[in-house]
Amino acid sequence: MRNTLLLLFSLINLSFNTSNDSFIPTEKDRQCQTGNNTNIIFCKLKDNNEATEVAIKFINDYVKNCNRMNEQIEIINWVEGNSNISNSFKSELHTIIALAEKNDPEIGLGFDPIFDAQDYPEEGFRLSNFDTTNYYLTVEGIRWKEFKITMKVIKLKNDWVVDGCGIINIPAAKRALR
């Protein structure tokens, strides 16, 4: 049993050491690197967990806002009031909305740019996939697994923020298929 556990931990450690993702440690991460390689792995996982938590909280808070029907906050005001969103995200959303309203004042965009759809999973989202190299993640509906959204997070100073979601700052080739 002891040998089996030792072998298992060795394989896990080896798989992390040979990964091709490019993790750039922050000052906070460097504090964890004073010991052996296990501490580096722990810090990397902790950092990735913080990144995905910010994204999941963002999208599920947005779902809650949209579910409030007549009391919901308009998309631009909701985004502007959220501190976990990059300025680039906010600027791109303003541009998308302004262009859509200019091109069609009656309908505007015709869909929600954060969801990249008209409908959305009202129960919220959970993490489906996270690319630790480029910091793109995919979320899927909790009860509507086929509904997926691509998101992007970045680290500004010491905090993770959402930099892209739906069609906002997400290249067409990276967006979830519809």
PDB file of C-alpha atoms in Angstrom:
ATOM      1  CA  MET A   1       0.000   0.000   0.000  1.00  0.00           C
ATOM      2  CA  ARG A   2       2.789   2.402   0.963  1.00  0.00           C
ATOM      3  CA  ASN A   3       4.670   1.649  -2.266  1.00  0.00           C
ATOM      4  CA  THR A   4       1.506   2.175  -4.298  1.00  0.00           C
ATOM      5  CA  LEU A   5       0.931   5.595  -2.725  1.00  0.00           C
ATOM      6  CA  LEU A   6       4.570   6.542  -3.252  1.00  0.00           C
ATOM      7  CA  LEU A   7       4.336   5.524  -6.909  1.00  0.00           C
ATOM      8  CA  LEU A   8       1.084   7.461  -7.339  1.00  0.00           C
ATOM      9  CA  PHE A   9       2.544  10.657  -5.838  1.00  0.00           C
ATOM     10  CA  SER A  10       5.670  10.280  -7.966  1.00  0.00           C
ATOM     11  CA  LEU A  11       3.585   9.980 -11.140  1.00  0.00           C
ATOM     12  CA  ILE A  12       1.487  13.000 -10.215  1.00  0.00           C
ATOM     13  CA  ASN A  13       4.617  15.020  -9.482  1.00  0.00           C
ATOM     14  CA  LEU A  14       6.189  13.904 -12.765  1.00  0.00           C
ATOM     15  CA  SER A  15       3.076  14.835 -14.750  1.00  0.00           C
ATOM     16  CA  PHE A  16       3.143  18.367 -13.324  1.00  0.00           C
ATOM     17  CA  ASN A  17       6.871  18.738 -13.940  1.00  0.00           C
ATOM     18  CA  THR A  18       6.567  17.792 -17.613  1.00  0.00           C
ATOM     19  CA  SER A  19       3.581  19.966 -18.475  1.00  0.00           C
ATOM     20  CA  ASN A  20       4.011  22.441 -21.297  1.00  0.00           C
ATOM     21  CA  ASP A  21       1.906  25.213 -19.835  1.00  0.00           C
ATOM     22  CA  SER A  22       3.720  28.416 -19.119  1.00  0.00           C
ATOM     23  CA  PHE A  23       3.142  29.379 -15.526  1.00  0.00           C
ATOM     24  CA  ILE A  24       4.800  32.665 -14.604  1.00  0.00           C
ATOM     25  CA  PRO A  25       4.994  32.933 -10.821  1.00  0.00           C
ATOM     26  CA  THR A  26       3.981  36.130  -9.086  1.00  0.00           C
ATOM     27  CA  GLU A  27       5.603  37.403  -5.898  1.00  0.00           C
ATOM     28  CA  LYS A  28       2.940  35.573  -3.914  1.00  0.00           C
ATOM     29  CA  ASP A  29       3.790  32.340  -5.747  1.00  0.00           C
ATOM     30  CA  ARG A  30       7.516  32.804  -5.135  1.00  0.00           C
ATOM     31  CA  GLN A  31       6.865  32.764  -1.407  1.00  0.00           C
ATOM     32  CA  CYS A  32       5.586  29.213  -1.821  1.00  0.00           C
ATOM     33  CA  GLN A  33       8.723  28.068  -3.656  1.00  0.00           C
ATOM     34  CA  THR A  34      11.002  27.988  -0.629  1.00  0.00           C
ATOM     35  CA  GLY A  35      10.552  24.246  -0.191  1.00  0.00           C
ATOM     36  CA  ASN A  36      10.487  21.379  -2.626  1.00  0.00           C
ATOM     37  CA  ASN A  37       8.721  21.075  -5.964  1.00  0.00           C
ATOM     38  CA  THR A  38       5.466  20.045  -4.273  1.00  0.00           C
ATOM     39  CA  ASN A  39       5.084  23.590  -2.931  1.00  0.00           C
ATOM     40  CA  ILE A  40       5.423  25.026  -6.434  1.00  0.00           C
ATOM     41  CA  ILE A  41       2.689  22.706  -7.688  1.00  0.00           C
ATOM     42  CA  PHE A  42       0.446  23.641  -4.772  1.00  0.00           C
ATOM     43  CA  CYS A  43       0.908  27.350  -5.447  1.00  0.00           C
ATOM     44  CA  LYS A  44       0.240  26.876  -9.153  1.00  0.00           C
ATOM     45  CA  LEU A  45      -2.991  25.022  -8.432  1.00  0.00           C
ATOM     46  CA  LYS A  46      -4.008  27.665  -5.892  1.00  0.00           C
ATOM     47  CA  ASP A  47      -3.392  30.450  -8.415  1.00  0.00           C
ATOM     48  CA  ASN A  48      -5.371  28.611 -11.113  1.00  0.00           C
ATOM     49  CA  ASN A  49      -8.174  28.004  -8.635  1.00  0.00           C
ATOM     50  CA  GLU A  50      -8.327  31.739  -7.847  1.00  0.00           C
ATOM     51  CA  ALA A  51      -8.471  32.515 -11.571  1.00  0.00           C
ATOM     52  CA  THR A  52     -11.339  30.138 -12.259  1.00  0.00           C
ATOM     53  CA  GLU A  53     -13.228  31.206  -9.122  1.00  0.00           C
ATOM     54  CA  VAL A  54     -13.266  34.824 -10.329  1.00  0.00           C
ATOM     55  CA  ALA A  55     -14.645  33.738 -13.707  1.00  0.00           C
ATOM     56  CA  ILE A  56     -17.305  31.417 -12.252  1.00  0.00           C
ATOM     57  CA  LYS A  57     -18.412  34.061  -9.751  1.00  0.00           C
ATOM     58  CA  PHE A  58     -18.638  36.652 -12.529  1.00  0.00           C
ATOM     59  CA  ILE A  59     -20.798  34.538 -14.853  1.00  0.00           C
ATOM     60  CA  ASN A  60     -23.061  33.236 -12.072  1.00  0.00           C
ATOM     61  CA  ASP A  61     -23.543  36.730 -10.631  1.00  0.00           C
ATOM     62  CA  TYR A  62     -24.491  37.861 -14.133  1.00  0.00           C
ATOM     63  CA  VAL A  63     -27.012  35.001 -14.381  1.00  0.00           C
ATOM     64  CA  LYS A  64     -28.525  36.085 -11.041  1.00  0.00           C
ATOM     65  CA  ASN A  65     -28.847  39.630 -12.369  1.00  0.00           C
ATOM     66  CA  CYS A  66     -30.522  38.424 -15.573  1.00  0.00           C
ATOM     67  CA  ASN A  67     -32.905  36.196 -13.584  1.00  0.00           C
ATOM     68  CA  ARG A  68     -34.247  39.210 -11.675  1.00  0.00           C
ATOM     69  CA  MET A  69     -36.517  40.083 -14.626  1.00  0.00           C
ATOM     70  CA  ASN A  70     -37.857  43.633 -14.127  1.00  0.00           C
ATOM     71  CA  GLU A  71     -35.323  44.444 -11.408  1.00  0.00           C
ATOM     72  CA  GLN A  72     -32.217  43.499 -13.367  1.00  0.00           C
ATOM     73  CA  ILE A  73     -29.470  46.048 -13.849  1.00  0.00           C
ATOM     74  CA  GLU A  74     -28.824  46.993 -17.491  1.00  0.00           C
ATOM     75  CA  ILE A  75     -25.745  45.210 -18.898  1.00  0.00           C
ATOM     76  CA  ILE A  76     -23.440  48.242 -19.174  1.00  0.00           C
ATOM     77  CA  ASN A  77     -24.295  49.457 -15.663  1.00  0.00           C
ATOM     78  CA  TRP A  78     -23.839  45.950 -14.254  1.00  0.00           C
ATOM     79  CA  VAL A  79     -20.428  45.567 -15.894  1.00  0.00           C
ATOM     80  CA  GLU A  80     -19.302  49.058 -14.843  1.00  0.00           C
ATOM     81  CA  GLY A  81     -20.221  48.252 -11.243  1.00  0.00           C
ATOM     82  CA  ASN A  82     -18.176  45.046 -11.204  1.00  0.00           C
ATOM     83  CA  SER A  83     -14.593  45.361  -9.955  1.00  0.00           C
ATOM     84  CA  ASN A  84     -13.572  41.889 -11.213  1.00  0.00           C
ATOM     85  CA  ILE A  85     -13.667  42.950 -14.869  1.00  0.00           C
ATOM     86  CA  SER A  86     -10.788  44.464 -16.851  1.00  0.00           C
ATOM     87  CA  ASN A  87     -11.049  47.937 -18.363  1.00  0.00           C
ATOM     88  CA  SER A  88     -10.463  46.311 -21.750  1.00  0.00           C
ATOM     89  CA  PHE A  89     -13.612  44.204 -21.241  1.00  0.00           C
ATOM     90  CA  LYS A  90     -15.643  47.270 -20.272  1.00  0.00           C
ATOM     91  CA  SER A  91     -14.368  49.273 -23.232  1.00  0.00           C
ATOM     92  CA  GLU A  92     -15.051  46.466 -25.718  1.00  0.00           C
ATOM     93  CA  LEU A  93     -18.596  46.017 -24.380  1.00  0.00           C
ATOM     94  CA  HIS A  94     -19.271  49.756 -24.842  1.00  0.00           C
ATOM     95  CA  THR A  95     -17.957  49.539 -28.430  1.00  0.00           C
ATOM     96  CA  ILE A  96     -20.056  46.462 -29.285  1.00  0.00           C
ATOM     97  CA  ILE A  97     -23.267  47.989 -27.881  1.00  0.00           C
ATOM     98  CA  ALA A  98     -22.678  51.395 -29.526  1.00  0.00           C
ATOM     99  CA  LEU A  99     -22.014  49.854 -32.955  1.00  0.00           C
ATOM    100  CA  ALA A 100     -25.069  47.614 -32.695  1.00  0.00           C
ATOM    101  CA  GLU A 101     -27.331  50.518 -31.709  1.00  0.00           C
ATOM    102  CA  LYS A 102     -25.906  52.650 -34.519  1.00  0.00           C
ATOM    103  CA  ASN A 103     -26.510  49.893 -37.094  1.00  0.00           C
ATOM    104  CA  ASP A 104     -29.992  49.005 -35.816  1.00  0.00           C
ATOM    105  CA  PRO A 105     -31.444  51.506 -33.311  1.00  0.00           C
ATOM    106  CA  GLU A 106     -34.604  49.434 -32.757  1.00  0.00           C
ATOM    107  CA  ILE A 107     -33.106  46.010 -32.067  1.00  0.00           C
ATOM    108  CA  GLY A 108     -29.508  46.814 -31.203  1.00  0.00           C
ATOM    109  CA  LEU A 109     -27.388  43.707 -30.877  1.00  0.00           C
ATOM    110  CA  GLY A 110     -30.299  41.246 -30.709  1.00  0.00           C
ATOM    111  CA  PHE A 111     -28.526  38.928 -28.253  1.00  0.00           C
ATOM    112  CA  ASP A 112     -26.565  39.108 -25.028  1.00  0.00           C
ATOM    113  CA  PRO A 113     -22.841  39.556 -25.774  1.00  0.00           C
ATOM    114  CA  ILE A 114     -21.775  38.006 -22.447  1.00  0.00           C
ATOM    115  CA  PHE A 115     -23.749  34.815 -23.117  1.00  0.00           C
ATOM    116  CA  ASP A 116     -23.229  35.062 -26.891  1.00  0.00           C
ATOM    117  CA  ALA A 117     -26.879  34.012 -27.145  1.00  0.00           C
ATOM    118  CA  GLN A 118     -30.447  35.121 -26.493  1.00  0.00           C
ATOM    119  CA  ASP A 119     -31.150  32.360 -23.978  1.00  0.00           C
ATOM    120  CA  TYR A 120     -28.969  31.139 -21.125  1.00  0.00           C
ATOM    121  CA  PRO A 121     -28.949  28.475 -18.390  1.00  0.00           C
ATOM    122  CA  GLU A 122     -30.938  30.064 -15.570  1.00  0.00           C
ATOM    123  CA  GLU A 123     -29.406  27.673 -13.008  1.00  0.00           C
ATOM    124  CA  GLY A 124     -25.921  29.038 -13.657  1.00  0.00           C
ATOM    125  CA  PHE A 125     -22.589  27.662 -14.845  1.00  0.00           C
ATOM    126  CA  ARG A 126     -19.721  25.469 -13.730  1.00  0.00           C
ATOM    127  CA  LEU A 127     -16.172  25.051 -14.988  1.00  0.00           C
ATOM    128  CA  SER A 128     -15.762  22.684 -17.924  1.00  0.00           C
ATOM    129  CA  ASN A 129     -12.167  23.351 -19.007  1.00  0.00           C
ATOM    130  CA  PHE A 130      -9.262  25.666 -18.140  1.00  0.00           C
ATOM    131  CA  ASP A 131      -6.255  26.357 -20.378  1.00  0.00           C
ATOM    132  CA  THR A 132      -3.432  27.303 -18.015  1.00  0.00           C
ATOM    133  CA  THR A 133      -1.258  28.477 -20.898  1.00  0.00           C
ATOM    134  CA  ASN A 134      -3.519  31.195 -22.314  1.00  0.00           C
ATOM    135  CA  TYR A 135      -5.953  31.502 -19.402  1.00  0.00           C
ATOM    136  CA  TYR A 136      -9.031  30.720 -21.469  1.00  0.00           C
ATOM    137  CA  LEU A 137     -11.713  28.710 -19.762  1.00  0.00           C
ATOM    138  CA  THR A 138     -14.938  27.111 -20.813  1.00  0.00           C
ATOM    139  CA  VAL A 139     -17.984  27.081 -18.585  1.00  0.00           C
ATOM    140  CA  GLU A 140     -21.041  24.919 -19.147  1.00  0.00           C
ATOM    141  CA  GLY A 141     -24.590  25.195 -17.915  1.00  0.00           C
ATOM    142  CA  ILE A 142     -25.253  23.300 -14.694  1.00  0.00           C
ATOM    143  CA  ARG A 143     -28.440  21.737 -16.084  1.00  0.00           C
ATOM    144  CA  TRP A 144     -27.793  22.620 -19.723  1.00  0.00           C
ATOM    145  CA  LYS A 145     -24.382  21.063 -20.312  1.00  0.00           C
ATOM    146  CA  GLU A 146     -24.508  21.693 -24.051  1.00  0.00           C
ATOM    147  CA  PHE A 147     -24.573  25.449 -23.438  1.00  0.00           C
ATOM    148  CA  LYS A 148     -20.966  26.575 -23.198  1.00  0.00           C
ATOM    149  CA  ILE A 149     -19.266  29.948 -23.001  1.00  0.00           C
ATOM    150  CA  THR A 150     -15.606  30.746 -23.509  1.00  0.00           C
ATOM    151  CA  MET A 151     -14.090  33.158 -21.008  1.00  0.00           C
ATOM    152  CA  LYS A 152     -10.643  34.657 -20.474  1.00  0.00           C
ATOM    153  CA  VAL A 153      -9.013  35.783 -17.249  1.00  0.00           C
ATOM    154  CA  ILE A 154      -5.884  37.851 -16.705  1.00  0.00           C
ATOM    155  CA  LYS A 155      -3.907  38.820 -13.649  1.00  0.00           C
ATOM    156  CA  LEU A 156      -3.681  42.558 -12.983  1.00  0.00           C
ATOM    157  CA  LYS A 157      -1.332  43.434 -10.157  1.00  0.00           C
ATOM    158  CA  ASN A 158      -2.173  40.606  -7.733  1.00  0.00           C
ATOM    159  CA  ASP A 159      -5.806  40.065  -8.675  1.00  0.00           C
ATOM    160  CA  TRP A 160      -7.445  37.902 -11.315  1.00  0.00           C
ATOM    161  CA  VAL A 161     -10.084  39.657 -13.432  1.00  0.00           C
ATOM    162  CA  VAL A 162     -12.342  38.632 -16.290  1.00  0.00           C
ATOM    163  CA  ASP A 163     -10.968  39.992 -19.565  1.00  0.00           C
ATOM    164  CA  GLY A 164     -13.285  38.226 -21.994  1.00  0.00           C
ATOM    165  CA  CYS A 165     -16.597  36.389 -22.119  1.00  0.00           C
ATOM    166  CA  GLY A 166     -18.990  35.412 -24.900  1.00  0.00           C
ATOM    167  CA  ILE A 167     -18.094  37.689 -27.819  1.00  0.00           C
ATOM    168  CA  ILE A 168     -16.348  40.294 -25.672  1.00  0.00           C
ATOM    169  CA  ASN A 169     -12.561  40.067 -26.187  1.00  0.00           C
ATOM    170  CA  ILE A 170     -12.844  36.434 -27.320  1.00  0.00           C
ATOM    171  CA  PRO A 171     -11.549  35.728 -30.853  1.00  0.00           C
ATOM    172  CA  ALA A 172     -14.117  34.041 -33.100  1.00  0.00           C
ATOM    173  CA  ALA A 173     -11.949  30.912 -33.339  1.00  0.00           C
ATOM    174  CA  LYS A 174     -11.957  30.528 -29.529  1.00  0.00           C
ATOM    175  CA  ARG A 175     -15.695  31.068 -28.969  1.00  0.00           C
ATOM    176  CA  ALA A 176     -17.971  28.212 -27.972  1.00  0.00           C
ATOM    177  CA  LEU A 177     -19.768  26.651 -30.918  1.00  0.00           C
ATOM    178  CA  ARG A 178     -23.425  27.548 -31.399  1.00  0.00           C
TER     179      ARG A 178
END
